[in-house]
XYZ file of C-alpha atoms in Angstrom:
286
model
C 36.021 -25.771 6.589
C 33.886 -22.880 5.340
C 36.665 -21.500 3.129
C 36.713 -24.698 1.044
C 40.149 -25.927 2.189
C 40.442 -29.525 3.387
C 41.267 -29.719 7.102
C 41.568 -32.865 9.249
C 41.513 -33.275 12.999
C 45.289 -33.680 12.921
C 45.567 -30.121 11.605
C 43.751 -28.713 14.662
C 45.936 -28.476 17.768
C 44.863 -30.506 20.807
C 41.674 -31.736 19.169
C 39.754 -34.975 19.787
C 39.973 -37.132 16.660
C 36.721 -38.008 14.954
C 35.734 -41.487 13.762
C 37.145 -40.714 10.304
C 40.552 -39.525 11.454
C 40.984 -42.214 14.133
C 38.896 -45.316 13.469
C 40.530 -47.215 16.337
C 40.037 -44.695 19.131
C 38.672 -45.996 22.440
C 35.343 -44.228 21.976
C 34.839 -45.471 18.411
C 35.848 -49.009 19.392
C 33.445 -48.975 22.372
C 30.572 -47.721 20.250
C 31.350 -50.325 17.594
C 31.209 -53.084 20.211
C 27.889 -51.790 21.554
C 26.379 -51.642 18.068
C 27.570 -55.147 17.228
C 26.373 -56.537 20.575
C 29.882 -57.600 21.618
C 32.035 -56.881 24.670
C 33.707 -53.733 25.971
C 37.159 -54.824 27.031
C 38.885 -53.335 30.045
C 41.220 -50.506 29.133
C 44.214 -49.363 31.064
C 43.876 -46.031 32.852
C 45.968 -43.846 30.635
C 45.482 -40.494 28.960
C 44.808 -38.776 32.281
C 42.650 -41.638 33.633
C 39.703 -40.815 31.432
C 39.362 -44.111 29.541
C 36.782 -46.812 30.262
C 37.788 -48.629 33.462
C 35.008 -51.115 34.220
C 35.138 -54.837 33.516
C 33.488 -56.295 30.456
C 29.775 -56.297 29.796
C 27.801 -58.058 27.122
C 25.296 -55.718 25.426
C 22.238 -57.143 23.707
C 21.727 -56.081 20.097
C 18.262 -54.674 20.822
C 17.998 -52.449 23.944
C 19.974 -51.957 27.164
C 18.477 -52.938 30.526
C 18.648 -50.496 33.427
C 21.916 -51.770 34.878
C 23.628 -51.846 31.477
C 22.438 -48.330 30.719
C 23.763 -47.127 34.111
C 27.162 -48.632 33.310
C 27.161 -46.943 29.914
C 26.383 -43.579 31.452
C 29.086 -44.025 34.127
C 31.683 -45.007 31.530
C 30.947 -41.981 29.335
C 31.195 -39.693 32.371
C 34.583 -41.216 33.248
C 35.860 -40.751 29.709
C 34.495 -37.224 29.437
C 34.598 -35.774 32.975
C 32.120 -32.983 33.765
C 34.920 -30.423 34.015
C 35.671 -30.883 30.321
C 32.076 -30.362 29.191
C 30.772 -26.871 28.492
C 27.723 -26.122 30.612
C 24.619 -25.696 28.465
C 21.094 -24.851 29.525
C 18.545 -25.636 26.847
C 16.055 -22.814 26.091
C 12.542 -23.016 27.469
C 10.223 -23.512 24.548
C 7.013 -21.512 24.702
C 3.630 -22.911 23.807
C 3.900 -21.373 20.347
C 6.945 -23.501 19.578
C 9.429 -20.613 19.622
C 12.215 -19.949 22.147
C 11.751 -16.924 24.411
C 12.928 -13.593 22.956
C 16.438 -12.527 23.825
C 16.930 -9.593 26.179
C 19.912 -8.513 24.042
C 19.104 -6.275 21.082
C 20.316 -7.424 17.672
C 22.880 -5.497 15.647
C 20.167 -4.323 13.240
C 18.062 -2.955 16.097
C 21.069 -1.130 17.561
C 21.924 0.396 14.169
C 18.325 1.529 13.634
C 18.147 2.992 17.146
C 21.386 4.916 16.667
C 20.233 6.288 13.310
C 16.844 7.294 14.749
C 18.400 9.121 17.714
C 20.876 10.919 15.435
C 18.061 12.037 13.107
C 15.944 13.196 16.054
C 18.857 15.160 17.506
C 19.435 16.928 14.195
C 15.753 17.930 13.923
C 15.726 19.193 17.511
C 18.725 21.362 16.632
C 16.766 22.894 13.753
C 13.795 23.403 16.050
C 15.923 25.805 18.124
C 16.287 28.054 15.070
C 12.589 27.732 14.283
C 11.670 28.677 17.852
C 13.846 31.784 17.632
C 12.323 32.827 14.310
C 8.668 32.204 15.149
C 8.958 33.858 18.565
C 10.275 36.978 16.833
C 7.739 37.028 14.001
C 4.503 36.015 15.707
C 1.865 38.681 15.085
C 3.914 40.255 12.270
C 3.885 40.128 8.476
C 6.500 37.615 7.422
C 6.760 39.080 3.899
C 7.556 42.557 5.256
C 10.305 40.921 7.290
C 11.670 39.085 4.253
C 11.654 42.171 2.041
C 12.646 44.889 4.496
C 13.599 43.118 7.745
C 10.803 45.157 9.332
C 8.313 43.986 11.938
C 4.841 45.219 10.992
C 1.279 44.125 11.634
C -0.272 41.707 9.114
C -2.171 43.342 6.239
C -3.931 40.655 4.176
C -5.814 43.224 2.081
C -2.643 44.507 0.378
C -0.249 41.614 0.905
C 2.935 41.810 -1.190
C 2.183 45.329 -2.509
C 2.440 46.984 0.900
C 5.348 44.703 1.806
C 7.331 46.135 -1.120
C 5.852 49.650 -1.086
C 4.532 49.099 -4.597
C 1.085 49.831 -6.020
C 1.135 47.053 -8.634
C 2.749 43.640 -8.804
C 1.905 41.254 -11.687
C 0.395 37.883 -10.690
C 0.288 38.981 -7.068
C -2.212 36.246 -6.171
C -0.180 33.367 -7.701
C 0.919 32.217 -4.248
C -2.682 31.143 -3.552
C -2.575 28.827 -6.584
C 0.709 27.428 -5.275
C -0.820 26.898 -1.827
C -3.756 24.934 -3.277
C -1.309 22.685 -5.180
C 0.426 21.534 -1.986
C -0.750 18.182 -0.593
C 0.928 16.427 2.343
C 0.752 12.614 2.327
C 0.859 12.265 6.138
C -1.643 13.810 8.511
C -0.950 15.476 11.861
C 2.688 16.286 11.108
C 2.261 19.828 9.791
C -0.312 22.488 10.626
C -3.089 22.740 8.032
C -2.967 26.564 8.160
C 0.724 27.449 8.380
C 2.606 24.169 7.557
C 4.796 24.436 10.654
C 5.516 21.068 12.333
C 2.949 20.188 15.002
C 4.263 16.859 16.337
C 4.598 17.354 20.097
C 8.391 17.334 20.352
C 8.937 19.340 17.136
C 6.202 21.989 17.410
C 7.496 25.576 17.839
C 6.654 26.938 21.282
C 5.020 30.083 19.823
C 2.591 28.139 17.646
C -1.058 28.018 18.708
C -3.413 25.679 16.892
C -6.579 27.071 15.365
C -9.842 26.298 17.165
C -13.439 26.241 16.027
C -12.494 26.544 12.365
C -10.285 29.611 12.879
C -6.727 29.674 11.571
C -3.674 29.339 13.790
C -1.544 32.339 14.763
C 0.912 31.751 11.893
C -1.508 31.341 8.981
C 0.286 30.764 5.622
C 3.677 31.323 7.296
C 5.727 28.686 5.463
C 3.986 28.873 2.071
C 4.447 32.657 1.906
C 8.166 32.308 2.606
C 8.507 29.591 -0.063
C 6.736 31.755 -2.622
C 8.831 34.788 -1.652
C 12.000 32.785 -2.359
C 10.724 31.601 -5.749
C 9.614 35.075 -6.838
C 12.732 36.935 -5.645
C 15.555 36.144 -8.124
C 18.556 36.806 -5.819
C 17.157 34.493 -3.138
C 15.947 31.937 -5.688
C 19.424 31.568 -7.205
C 20.896 31.043 -3.729
C 18.183 28.493 -2.870
C 18.793 26.590 -6.116
C 22.459 26.244 -5.152
C 21.798 25.455 -1.480
C 19.074 22.827 -2.070
C 20.233 21.607 -5.514
C 16.954 22.581 -7.162
C 16.083 22.749 -10.833
C 16.323 26.391 -11.879
C 13.130 26.414 -13.938
C 10.818 24.345 -11.706
C 7.136 24.877 -12.461
C 4.540 25.368 -9.705
C 3.526 21.669 -9.626
C 7.147 20.488 -9.292
C 7.838 23.088 -6.614
C 4.773 21.965 -4.638
C 5.882 18.312 -4.765
C 9.406 19.213 -3.626
C 7.918 21.413 -0.862
C 6.281 18.400 0.878
C 9.190 15.956 0.588
C 11.402 15.279 3.600
C 14.375 13.223 4.770
C 14.628 11.209 7.978
C 16.706 13.870 9.739
C 14.835 16.890 8.340
C 11.464 18.587 8.241
C 9.626 18.908 4.936
C 11.517 20.950 2.343
C 9.156 23.902 2.745
C 10.012 24.219 6.443
C 13.709 23.611 5.746
C 13.617 26.413 3.165
C 11.915 28.755 5.656
C 14.522 28.025 8.356
C 17.312 28.605 5.830
C 15.945 31.945 4.595
C 15.026 33.351 8.011
C 18.443 32.388 9.403
C 20.062 34.241 6.516
C 17.930 37.351 7.085
C 18.049 37.309 10.882
C 21.804 36.867 11.086
C 22.639 38.880 7.928
C 24.101 35.898 6.097
C 24.767 36.253 2.356
C 24.070 39.973 2.465
């Protein structure tokens, strides 16, 4: 057996003995006579009437003629009646030499399907939050919202300074350097202008793609939020704990992390935006 222990036919209840365990069985004896070219002697009808019951026949040592072969087939059928044989339909072999594909899905396919549907369901749940946030903030300055929870018109000429009511902020344009460092490896998953997801089933309902070279209606949305988090110490410390980030990440490392994603998540930049806007919108961690 497969576990390495020796097992004989006698150890298996109600089994038919093989030619090793029972060298004198009726079947083995009959086969031996056929191979040797001898006679099959008449056997009494015992063991349920399933033993050979015809008179003797002399079998040539070479091949059986048609009548001898018919007797052989009849005798085997009597010894092993059809009711005791498991019905088996051989597969239809295609021209390529392979059996037809099974209609039943394999265990691996079922596992993969279940994992895919679970991941998709989780992303669709996050999309609900993203829809709520983008519907609220479309046409407004996202940095003003992050700093003051105030809806105001965009003001690209004094971005960051106006958002904080400050006349001077050091390195105010550093977010542009960060933006230019970001490179997605897959196309057509995130908007070129705002980095929101644009795959049909995951695209926020408020998002409108840019046309004719013009930006979309959420230009720089995600990258501005990511830079706000990094440059605002209280939020950065919370993000480091929530996303298990390295405290002193440089711009290049942050940009690489920004584009990475798991099967059940959007890219980290979008995940960070959802996390922050949920905290601000619902007054978490305040």
